PDB file of C-alpha atoms in Angstrom:
ATOM      1  CA  MET A 753      15.178  18.521  -2.194  1.00  0.00           C
ATOM      2  CA  ARG A 754      13.919  17.204   1.138  1.00  0.00           C
ATOM      3  CA  ARG A 755      10.903  19.534   1.052  1.00  0.00           C
ATOM      4  CA  LEU A 756      10.119  18.470  -2.500  1.00  0.00           C
ATOM      5  CA  ALA A 757      10.352  14.845  -1.381  1.00  0.00           C
ATOM      6  CA  LEU A 758       7.877  15.435   1.450  1.00  0.00           C
ATOM      7  CA  VAL A 759       5.394  17.164  -0.875  1.00  0.00           C
ATOM      8  CA  ALA A 760       5.764  14.413  -3.480  1.00  0.00           C
ATOM      9  CA  LEU A 761       5.279  11.640  -0.933  1.00  0.00           C
ATOM     10  CA  PHE A 762       2.238  13.396   0.529  1.00  0.00           C
ATOM     11  CA  SER A 763       0.680  13.778  -2.926  1.00  0.00           C
ATOM     12  CA  ILE A 764       0.681  10.043  -3.544  1.00  0.00           C
ATOM     13  CA  THR A 765      -1.332   9.506  -0.362  1.00  0.00           C
ATOM     14  CA  VAL A 766      -4.179  11.414  -2.026  1.00  0.00           C
ATOM     15  CA  ILE A 767      -3.918   9.227  -5.130  1.00  0.00           C
ATOM     16  CA  TRP A 768      -3.730   6.006  -3.130  1.00  0.00           C
ATOM     17  CA  GLY A 769      -6.658   7.100  -0.956  1.00  0.00           C
ATOM     18  CA  TRP A 770      -8.778   7.447  -4.097  1.00  0.00           C
ATOM     19  CA  THR A 771      -7.769   4.031  -5.426  1.00  0.00           C
ATOM     20  CA  PHE A 772      -9.528   2.238  -2.556  1.00  0.00           C
ATOM     21  CA  VAL A 773     -12.800   3.342  -4.143  1.00  0.00           C
ATOM     22  CA  LEU A 774     -11.689   2.409  -7.665  1.00  0.00           C
ATOM     23  CA  VAL A 775     -10.411  -1.034  -6.699  1.00  0.00           C
ATOM     24  CA  LYS A 776     -13.541  -1.700  -4.635  1.00  0.00           C
ATOM     25  CA  GLU A 777     -15.622  -1.043  -7.751  1.00  0.00           C
ATOM     26  CA  GLY A 778     -13.245  -3.054  -9.926  1.00  0.00           C
ATOM     27  CA  MET A 779     -13.622  -6.127  -7.711  1.00  0.00           C
ATOM     28  CA  GLU A 780     -17.295  -6.255  -8.688  1.00  0.00           C
ATOM     29  CA  ILE A 781     -16.265  -6.843 -12.310  1.00  0.00           C
ATOM     30  CA  VAL A 782     -13.126  -9.028 -12.333  1.00  0.00           C
ATOM     31  CA  GLY A 783     -10.993 -11.050  -9.925  1.00  0.00           C
ATOM     32  CA  PRO A 784      -8.020  -9.623  -7.999  1.00  0.00           C
ATOM     33  CA  PHE A 785      -5.338 -11.313 -10.110  1.00  0.00           C
ATOM     34  CA  THR A 786      -6.865 -10.056 -13.361  1.00  0.00           C
ATOM     35  CA  PHE A 787      -7.218  -6.522 -12.042  1.00  0.00           C
ATOM     36  CA  LEU A 788      -3.634  -6.456 -10.773  1.00  0.00           C
ATOM     37  CA  ALA A 789      -2.311  -7.993 -13.998  1.00  0.00           C
ATOM     38  CA  ALA A 790      -3.954  -5.255 -16.071  1.00  0.00           C
ATOM     39  CA  ARG A 791      -2.964  -2.503 -13.649  1.00  0.00           C
ATOM     40  CA  PHE A 792       0.700  -3.435 -13.297  1.00  0.00           C
ATOM     41  CA  SER A 793       1.201  -4.471 -16.928  1.00  0.00           C
ATOM     42  CA  LEU A 794       0.056  -1.015 -17.989  1.00  0.00           C
ATOM     43  CA  ALA A 795       2.326   0.598 -15.399  1.00  0.00           C
ATOM     44  CA  PHE A 796       5.299  -1.523 -16.505  1.00  0.00           C
ATOM     45  CA  LEU A 797       4.828  -0.609 -20.175  1.00  0.00           C
ATOM     46  CA  LEU A 798       4.752   3.101 -19.348  1.00  0.00           C
ATOM     47  CA  LEU A 799       7.803   2.916 -17.088  1.00  0.00           C
ATOM     48  CA  ALA A 800       9.685   0.788 -19.627  1.00  0.00           C
ATOM     49  CA  LEU A 801       9.096   3.457 -22.278  1.00  0.00           C
ATOM     50  CA  LEU A 802      10.250   6.222 -19.943  1.00  0.00           C
ATOM     51  CA  PHE A 803      13.316   4.363 -18.663  1.00  0.00           C
ATOM     52  CA  CYS A 804      14.164   2.232 -21.703  1.00  0.00           C
ATOM     53  CA  ARG A 805      17.849   3.142 -21.421  1.00  0.00           C
ATOM     54  CA  SER A 806      17.987   1.681 -17.921  1.00  0.00           C
ATOM     55  CA  LEU A 807      16.822  -1.670 -19.304  1.00  0.00           C
ATOM     56  CA  LYS A 808      19.985  -1.993 -21.395  1.00  0.00           C
ATOM     57  CA  ARG A 809      22.330  -2.076 -18.426  1.00  0.00           C
ATOM     58  CA  ILE A 810      20.433  -3.812 -15.643  1.00  0.00           C
ATOM     59  CA  LYS A 811      22.795  -5.283 -13.079  1.00  0.00           C
ATOM     60  CA  ARG A 812      22.433  -8.649 -11.355  1.00  0.00           C
ATOM     61  CA  GLN A 813      22.172  -6.876  -8.001  1.00  0.00           C
ATOM     62  CA  SER A 814      19.246  -4.822  -9.303  1.00  0.00           C
ATOM     63  CA  LEU A 815      17.482  -8.004 -10.430  1.00  0.00           C
ATOM     64  CA  ILE A 816      17.843  -9.599  -7.003  1.00  0.00           C
ATOM     65  CA  TYR A 817      16.774  -6.523  -5.055  1.00  0.00           C
ATOM     66  CA  GLY A 818      13.955  -5.783  -7.491  1.00  0.00           C
ATOM     67  CA  ALA A 819      12.619  -9.325  -7.175  1.00  0.00           C
ATOM     68  CA  ILE A 820      12.606  -9.133  -3.369  1.00  0.00           C
ATOM     69  CA  VAL A 821      10.852  -5.765  -3.359  1.00  0.00           C
ATOM     70  CA  GLY A 822       8.469  -6.911  -6.095  1.00  0.00           C
ATOM     71  CA  ILE A 823       7.382 -10.034  -4.220  1.00  0.00           C
ATOM     72  CA  ALA A 824       6.588  -7.987  -1.101  1.00  0.00           C
ATOM     73  CA  LEU A 825       4.689  -5.481  -3.232  1.00  0.00           C
ATOM     74  CA  PHE A 826       2.781  -8.258  -5.034  1.00  0.00           C
ATOM     75  CA  PHE A 827       1.489  -9.843  -1.847  1.00  0.00           C
ATOM     76  CA  GLY A 828       0.683  -6.429  -0.398  1.00  0.00           C
ATOM     77  CA  TYR A 829      -1.506  -5.480  -3.350  1.00  0.00           C
ATOM     78  CA  LEU A 830      -2.958  -8.983  -3.691  1.00  0.00           C
ATOM     79  CA  PHE A 831      -4.187  -9.086  -0.099  1.00  0.00           C
ATOM     80  CA  GLN A 832      -5.413  -5.489  -0.295  1.00  0.00           C
ATOM     81  CA  THR A 833      -7.297  -6.088  -3.546  1.00  0.00           C
ATOM     82  CA  TRP A 834      -8.662  -9.399  -2.297  1.00  0.00           C
ATOM     83  CA  GLY A 835      -9.712  -7.792   0.965  1.00  0.00           C
ATOM     84  CA  LEU A 836     -11.670  -5.073  -0.820  1.00  0.00           C
ATOM     85  CA  LYS A 837     -14.018  -7.758  -2.160  1.00  0.00           C
ATOM     86  CA  TYR A 838     -15.242  -8.339   1.387  1.00  0.00           C
ATOM     87  CA  THR A 839     -14.682  -5.131   3.351  1.00  0.00           C
ATOM     88  CA  THR A 840     -15.314  -1.424   2.835  1.00  0.00           C
ATOM     89  CA  ALA A 841     -12.885   1.029   1.261  1.00  0.00           C
ATOM     90  CA  THR A 842     -12.834   3.037   4.507  1.00  0.00           C
ATOM     91  CA  LYS A 843     -11.931   0.061   6.712  1.00  0.00           C
ATOM     92  CA  SER A 844      -9.388  -1.130   4.162  1.00  0.00           C
ATOM     93  CA  GLY A 845      -7.679   2.260   4.201  1.00  0.00           C
ATOM     94  CA  LEU A 846      -7.514   2.376   7.994  1.00  0.00           C
ATOM     95  CA  ILE A 847      -6.213  -1.184   8.369  1.00  0.00           C
ATOM     96  CA  THR A 848      -3.667  -0.659   5.587  1.00  0.00           C
ATOM     97  CA  GLY A 849      -2.441   2.362   7.537  1.00  0.00           C
ATOM     98  CA  LEU A 850      -1.251   0.008  10.282  1.00  0.00           C
ATOM     99  CA  SER A 851       1.834  -0.570   8.125  1.00  0.00           C
ATOM    100  CA  VAL A 852       3.123   2.671   9.656  1.00  0.00           C
ATOM    101  CA  VAL A 853       3.225   1.028  13.081  1.00  0.00           C
ATOM    102  CA  ILE A 854       4.622  -2.212  11.675  1.00  0.00           C
ATOM    103  CA  VAL A 855       7.557  -0.556   9.836  1.00  0.00           C
ATOM    104  CA  PRO A 856       9.553   0.589  12.903  1.00  0.00           C
ATOM    105  CA  LEU A 857       8.760  -2.644  14.760  1.00  0.00           C
ATOM    106  CA  ILE A 858      10.160  -4.813  11.965  1.00  0.00           C
ATOM    107  CA  SER A 859      13.052  -2.430  11.284  1.00  0.00           C
ATOM    108  CA  SER A 860      14.080  -2.368  14.926  1.00  0.00           C
ATOM    109  CA  GLY A 861      13.738  -6.124  15.269  1.00  0.00           C
ATOM    110  CA  ALA A 862      15.798  -6.787  12.154  1.00  0.00           C
ATOM    111  CA  VAL A 863      18.763  -4.757  13.391  1.00  0.00           C
ATOM    112  CA  LYS A 864      18.159  -5.640  17.069  1.00  0.00           C
ATOM    113  CA  LYS A 865      17.657  -1.990  17.917  1.00  0.00           C
ATOM    114  CA  ARG A 866      15.610  -0.979  20.936  1.00  0.00           C
ATOM    115  CA  VAL A 867      12.091   0.078  20.012  1.00  0.00           C
ATOM    116  CA  HIS A 868      11.124   3.537  21.280  1.00  0.00           C
ATOM    117  CA  ILE A 869       8.336   3.470  23.877  1.00  0.00           C
ATOM    118  CA  SER A 870       6.195   5.665  21.621  1.00  0.00           C
ATOM    119  CA  VAL A 871       6.146   2.890  19.012  1.00  0.00           C
ATOM    120  CA  TRP A 872       4.776   0.409  21.531  1.00  0.00           C
ATOM    121  CA  LEU A 873       2.192   2.970  22.660  1.00  0.00           C
ATOM    122  CA  GLY A 874       1.202   3.611  19.062  1.00  0.00           C
ATOM    123  CA  ALA A 875       0.957  -0.118  18.376  1.00  0.00           C
ATOM    124  CA  LEU A 876      -1.255  -0.627  21.441  1.00  0.00           C
ATOM    125  CA  LEU A 877      -3.616   2.175  20.413  1.00  0.00           C
ATOM    126  CA  ALA A 878      -3.715   0.840  16.857  1.00  0.00           C
ATOM    127  CA  VAL A 879      -4.560  -2.692  18.020  1.00  0.00           C
ATOM    128  CA  VAL A 880      -7.371  -1.398  20.249  1.00  0.00           C
ATOM    129  CA  GLY A 881      -8.613   0.734  17.369  1.00  0.00           C
ATOM    130  CA  LEU A 882      -8.495  -2.235  15.002  1.00  0.00           C
ATOM    131  CA  SER A 883     -10.535  -4.286  17.476  1.00  0.00           C
ATOM    132  CA  LEU A 884     -13.221  -1.591  17.566  1.00  0.00           C
ATOM    133  CA  LEU A 885     -13.124  -1.178  13.805  1.00  0.00           C
ATOM    134  CA  VAL A 886     -14.204  -4.779  13.210  1.00  0.00           C
ATOM    135  CA  LEU A 887     -17.233  -4.389  15.473  1.00  0.00           C
ATOM    136  CA  SER A 888     -20.625  -4.580  13.836  1.00  0.00           C
ATOM    137  CA  LYS A 889     -23.545  -2.637  15.340  1.00  0.00           C
ATOM    138  CA  GLY A 890     -21.655  -2.250  18.592  1.00  0.00           C
ATOM    139  CA  ALA A 891     -21.223  -5.968  19.277  1.00  0.00           C
ATOM    140  CA  ILE A 892     -18.236  -8.252  18.886  1.00  0.00           C
ATOM    141  CA  THR A 893     -18.659 -10.369  15.759  1.00  0.00           C
ATOM    142  CA  THR A 894     -16.582 -12.705  13.661  1.00  0.00           C
ATOM    143  CA  ILE A 895     -13.824 -10.726  11.987  1.00  0.00           C
ATOM    144  CA  ASN A 896     -14.515 -10.145   8.306  1.00  0.00           C
ATOM    145  CA  ILE A 897     -12.192 -12.197   6.081  1.00  0.00           C
ATOM    146  CA  GLY A 898     -11.545  -9.022   4.111  1.00  0.00           C
ATOM    147  CA  ASP A 899     -10.213  -7.348   7.255  1.00  0.00           C
ATOM    148  CA  LEU A 900      -7.767 -10.224   7.776  1.00  0.00           C
ATOM    149  CA  PHE A 901      -6.596 -10.036   4.171  1.00  0.00           C
ATOM    150  CA  THR A 902      -6.067  -6.295   4.576  1.00  0.00           C
ATOM    151  CA  LEU A 903      -4.121  -6.807   7.792  1.00  0.00           C
ATOM    152  CA  ALA A 904      -1.800  -9.168   5.901  1.00  0.00           C
ATOM    153  CA  CYS A 905      -1.533  -6.477   3.228  1.00  0.00           C
ATOM    154  CA  ALA A 906      -0.327  -3.983   5.865  1.00  0.00           C
ATOM    155  CA  VAL A 907       2.480  -6.353   6.864  1.00  0.00           C
ATOM    156  CA  PHE A 908       3.683  -6.790   3.281  1.00  0.00           C
ATOM    157  CA  PHE A 909       3.460  -3.052   2.557  1.00  0.00           C
ATOM    158  CA  ALA A 910       5.591  -2.453   5.653  1.00  0.00           C
ATOM    159  CA  LEU A 911       8.134  -4.940   4.307  1.00  0.00           C
ATOM    160  CA  HIS A 912       8.043  -3.149   0.949  1.00  0.00           C
ATOM    161  CA  ILE A 913       8.886   0.204   2.549  1.00  0.00           C
ATOM    162  CA  ILE A 914      11.704  -1.403   4.536  1.00  0.00           C
ATOM    163  CA  PHE A 915      13.157  -3.198   1.509  1.00  0.00           C
ATOM    164  CA  VAL A 916      13.044  -0.058  -0.646  1.00  0.00           C
ATOM    165  CA  ASP A 917      14.764   1.903   2.121  1.00  0.00           C
ATOM    166  CA  ARG A 918      17.423  -0.807   2.379  1.00  0.00           C
ATOM    167  CA  PHE A 919      18.117  -1.195  -1.359  1.00  0.00           C
ATOM    168  CA  ILE A 920      17.393   2.209  -2.918  1.00  0.00           C
ATOM    169  CA  ARG A 921      20.859   3.624  -2.219  1.00  0.00           C
ATOM    170  CA  ARG A 922      22.648   0.547  -3.584  1.00  0.00           C
ATOM    171  CA  VAL A 923      21.227   0.423  -7.116  1.00  0.00           C
ATOM    172  CA  ASP A 924      19.687   2.683  -9.752  1.00  0.00           C
ATOM    173  CA  TYR A 925      16.193   3.527  -8.470  1.00  0.00           C
ATOM    174  CA  ARG A 926      14.823   3.291 -12.033  1.00  0.00           C
ATOM    175  CA  GLN A 927      15.967  -0.299 -12.355  1.00  0.00           C
ATOM    176  CA  LEU A 928      14.587  -1.155  -8.924  1.00  0.00           C
ATOM    177  CA  LEU A 929      11.256   0.404  -9.890  1.00  0.00           C
ATOM    178  CA  LEU A 930      11.016  -1.343 -13.270  1.00  0.00           C
ATOM    179  CA  ILE A 931      11.861  -4.763 -11.922  1.00  0.00           C
ATOM    180  CA  GLN A 932       9.491  -4.655  -8.952  1.00  0.00           C
ATOM    181  CA  VAL A 933       6.588  -3.518 -11.122  1.00  0.00           C
ATOM    182  CA  GLY A 934       7.457  -6.185 -13.691  1.00  0.00           C
ATOM    183  CA  VAL A 935       7.524  -8.867 -10.986  1.00  0.00           C
ATOM    184  CA  VAL A 936       4.063  -7.865  -9.750  1.00  0.00           C
ATOM    185  CA  ALA A 937       2.714  -7.836 -13.323  1.00  0.00           C
ATOM    186  CA  LEU A 938       4.190 -11.283 -14.065  1.00  0.00           C
ATOM    187  CA  LEU A 939       2.986 -12.930 -10.845  1.00  0.00           C
ATOM    188  CA  SER A 940      -0.472 -11.373 -11.265  1.00  0.00           C
ATOM    189  CA  LEU A 941      -0.697 -12.583 -14.869  1.00  0.00           C
ATOM    190  CA  ILE A 942       0.273 -16.116 -13.838  1.00  0.00           C
ATOM    191  CA  GLY A 943      -2.380 -16.045 -11.114  1.00  0.00           C
ATOM    192  CA  ALA A 944      -5.016 -14.658 -13.480  1.00  0.00           C
ATOM    193  CA  LEU A 945      -4.403 -17.289 -16.177  1.00  0.00           C
ATOM    194  CA  SER A 946      -4.198 -20.125 -13.642  1.00  0.00           C
ATOM    195  CA  LEU A 947      -7.090 -19.240 -11.343  1.00  0.00           C
ATOM    196  CA  GLU A 948      -9.400 -16.775 -13.074  1.00  0.00           C
ATOM    197  CA  GLY A 949      -8.969 -16.987 -16.836  1.00  0.00           C
ATOM    198  CA  LEU A 950      -9.103 -14.055 -19.211  1.00  0.00           C
ATOM    199  CA  PRO A 951     -12.194 -11.823 -18.947  1.00  0.00           C
ATOM    200  CA  GLN A 952     -14.593 -11.892 -21.878  1.00  0.00           C
ATOM    201  CA  ARG A 953     -14.595  -8.117 -22.118  1.00  0.00           C
ATOM    202  CA  PHE A 954     -13.392  -4.990 -20.345  1.00  0.00           C
ATOM    203  CA  SER A 955     -16.257  -2.643 -19.529  1.00  0.00           C
ATOM    204  CA  PRO A 956     -15.763   1.141 -19.815  1.00  0.00           C
ATOM    205  CA  VAL A 957     -15.843   1.402 -16.010  1.00  0.00           C
ATOM    206  CA  LEU A 958     -13.132  -1.233 -15.627  1.00  0.00           C
ATOM    207  CA  ILE A 959     -10.996   0.389 -18.329  1.00  0.00           C
ATOM    208  CA  ARG A 960     -11.225   3.730 -16.520  1.00  0.00           C
ATOM    209  CA  GLU A 961     -10.248   2.167 -13.214  1.00  0.00           C
ATOM    210  CA  VAL A 962      -7.323   0.264 -14.722  1.00  0.00           C
ATOM    211  CA  LEU A 963      -6.069   3.422 -16.443  1.00  0.00           C
ATOM    212  CA  VAL A 964      -6.233   5.521 -13.273  1.00  0.00           C
ATOM    213  CA  THR A 965      -4.756   2.883 -10.976  1.00  0.00           C
ATOM    214  CA  GLY A 966      -2.175   1.747 -13.516  1.00  0.00           C
ATOM    215  CA  LEU A 967      -0.889   5.155 -14.604  1.00  0.00           C
ATOM    216  CA  ALA A 968      -1.417   7.424 -11.591  1.00  0.00           C
ATOM    217  CA  ALA A 969      -1.584   5.103  -8.580  1.00  0.00           C
ATOM    218  CA  THR A 970       1.096   2.676  -9.756  1.00  0.00           C
ATOM    219  CA  ALA A 971       3.515   4.098 -12.330  1.00  0.00           C
ATOM    220  CA  LEU A 972       3.528   7.674 -11.023  1.00  0.00           C
ATOM    221  CA  ALA A 973       3.108   6.854  -7.321  1.00  0.00           C
ATOM    222  CA  LEU A 974       5.797   4.156  -7.217  1.00  0.00           C
ATOM    223  CA  TYR A 975       8.134   6.388  -9.208  1.00  0.00           C
ATOM    224  CA  VAL A 976       7.673   9.097  -6.579  1.00  0.00           C
ATOM    225  CA  LEU A 977       8.168   6.601  -3.736  1.00  0.00           C
ATOM    226  CA  ASN A 978      11.349   5.120  -5.206  1.00  0.00           C
ATOM    227  CA  ARG A 979      12.686   8.466  -6.455  1.00  0.00           C
ATOM    228  CA  PHE A 980      12.254  10.449  -3.250  1.00  0.00           C
ATOM    229  CA  GLN A 981      12.406   7.915  -0.409  1.00  0.00           C
ATOM    230  CA  ARG A 982      16.191   8.191  -0.487  1.00  0.00           C
ATOM    231  CA  TYR A 983      15.756  11.649   1.078  1.00  0.00           C
ATOM    232  CA  SER A 984      13.764  10.241   3.993  1.00  0.00           C
ATOM    233  CA  SER A 985      13.976   7.329   6.429  1.00  0.00           C
ATOM    234  CA  ALA A 986      11.664   4.316   6.200  1.00  0.00           C
ATOM    235  CA  SER A 987       9.849   5.291   9.409  1.00  0.00           C
ATOM    236  CA  TYR A 988       9.459   8.931   8.364  1.00  0.00           C
ATOM    237  CA  THR A 989       8.142   7.897   4.939  1.00  0.00           C
ATOM    238  CA  ALA A 990       5.611   5.648   6.655  1.00  0.00           C
ATOM    239  CA  ILE A 991       4.484   8.549   8.848  1.00  0.00           C
ATOM    240  CA  ILE A 992       3.862  10.719   5.774  1.00  0.00           C
ATOM    241  CA  LEU A 993       1.735   7.956   4.288  1.00  0.00           C
ATOM    242  CA  THR A 994      -0.560   8.030   7.337  1.00  0.00           C
ATOM    243  CA  MET A 995      -2.830  10.408   5.441  1.00  0.00           C
ATOM    244  CA  GLU A 996      -3.740   7.597   3.029  1.00  0.00           C
ATOM    245  CA  PRO A 997      -6.481   6.116   5.269  1.00  0.00           C
ATOM    246  CA  VAL A 998      -7.856   9.607   5.887  1.00  0.00           C
ATOM    247  CA  PHE A 999      -8.325  10.164   2.160  1.00  0.00           C
ATOM    248  CA  ALA A1000      -9.613   6.595   1.740  1.00  0.00           C
ATOM    249  CA  GLY A1001     -12.314   7.315   4.312  1.00  0.00           C
ATOM    250  CA  LEU A1002     -13.153  10.667   2.714  1.00  0.00           C
ATOM    251  CA  PHE A1003     -13.472   9.237  -0.794  1.00  0.00           C
ATOM    252  CA  GLY A1004     -15.335   6.179   0.523  1.00  0.00           C
ATOM    253  CA  PHE A1005     -17.912   8.498   2.071  1.00  0.00           C
ATOM    254  CA  LEU A1006     -18.175  10.793  -0.962  1.00  0.00           C
ATOM    255  CA  PHE A1007     -18.314   8.167  -3.726  1.00  0.00           C
ATOM    256  CA  LEU A1008     -19.570   4.975  -2.041  1.00  0.00           C
ATOM    257  CA  GLY A1009     -21.661   6.400   0.776  1.00  0.00           C
ATOM    258  CA  GLU A1010     -19.739   4.394   3.382  1.00  0.00           C
ATOM    259  CA  ILE A1011     -20.554   5.372   6.959  1.00  0.00           C
ATOM    260  CA  LEU A1012     -18.919   3.921  10.066  1.00  0.00           C
ATOM    261  CA  THR A1013     -20.776   3.213  13.304  1.00  0.00           C
ATOM    262  CA  ILE A1014     -19.841   5.235  16.380  1.00  0.00           C
ATOM    263  CA  TRP A1015     -17.644   2.404  17.676  1.00  0.00           C
ATOM    264  CA  GLN A1016     -15.979   1.896  14.301  1.00  0.00           C
ATOM    265  CA  LEU A1017     -15.414   5.631  13.942  1.00  0.00           C
ATOM    266  CA  PHE A1018     -13.803   5.720  17.386  1.00  0.00           C
ATOM    267  CA  GLY A1019     -11.668   2.739  16.393  1.00  0.00           C
ATOM    268  CA  GLY A1020     -10.590   4.533  13.237  1.00  0.00           C
ATOM    269  CA  VAL A1021      -9.596   7.588  15.264  1.00  0.00           C
ATOM    270  CA  LEU A1022      -7.562   5.392  17.629  1.00  0.00           C
ATOM    271  CA  ILE A1023      -5.759   3.845  14.664  1.00  0.00           C
ATOM    272  CA  LEU A1024      -4.877   7.288  13.306  1.00  0.00           C
ATOM    273  CA  VAL A1025      -3.693   8.416  16.753  1.00  0.00           C
ATOM    274  CA  GLY A1026      -1.680   5.224  17.131  1.00  0.00           C
ATOM    275  CA  ILE A1027      -0.131   5.807  13.735  1.00  0.00           C
ATOM    276  CA  GLY A1028       0.835   9.381  14.615  1.00  0.00           C
ATOM    277  CA  VAL A1029       2.063   8.862  18.190  1.00  0.00           C
ATOM    278  CA  PRO A1030       5.530   7.495  17.255  1.00  0.00           C
ATOM    279  CA  GLN A1031       6.270  10.605  15.204  1.00  0.00           C
ATOM    280  CA  LEU A1032       4.711  13.134  17.579  1.00  0.00           C
ATOM    281  CA  VAL A1033       6.271  11.674  20.736  1.00  0.00           C
ATOM    282  CA  GLY A1034       9.336   9.819  19.550  1.00  0.00           C
ATOM    283  CA  GLY A1035      10.166  11.963  16.534  1.00  0.00           C
ATOM    284  CA  ARG A1036      12.815  10.566  14.208  1.00  0.00           C
ATOM    285  CA  ALA A1037      13.899   8.148  16.917  1.00  0.00           C
ATOM    286  CA  THR A1038      11.476   5.606  15.558  1.00  0.00           C
TER     287      THR A1038
END
């Protein structure tokens, strides 16, 4: 089962890497709240149909845990989607990948456990890489607001991984999944109605992107994450997800023609090295 879990978790990194391109395109049509409301409402409806029996016996504990996980997930996706309005899909993928470094730091701090030296080394490399990534034409410039939003997204995604790892063995994973997706859909809908209003129409391009992100990148991917993370630690799951920025960069190049400068490319490599160092040097100790 552990091997199946690793394959399943790796597969969603490919899907999530592709969604950076789709969401980037979607942000040219509607606002972030509207896009997320459509994406997560569709995902919730599908999951509710698949797990309708679980809805009949939801426990109070599941509601509490699901709400906590859902709020972290909501802010993670909100900042990521918002950030993609102002930054490239490639940079967004690399900065989002910093959640891998953040997970063991927060986990260790929460339980007052000593952080392995490899984690600090990885964090240092990632910070240096991030600094280079926000360079423009080789000179230090004002950091793009989209990069800051995406950095906030990495923090909330790290919290999401930690919360799922903490709660997944205490309640039915199907209930935890349904509630967190429902929370994101509800909060996104409230934000859309309050700040953006309903769109006049959904273009064919937007419909395609909502279908792909809602069904594959949300319903399927979060099912895999919640279903199989119980067979892996939070830190190890985060390490597996390090391939997400690699695929984001690949798809950004293939579909959007995004090309990094030499300094930005070097920064991206440093981020990937920083992400991988804790696992390669410290192993499961992180």
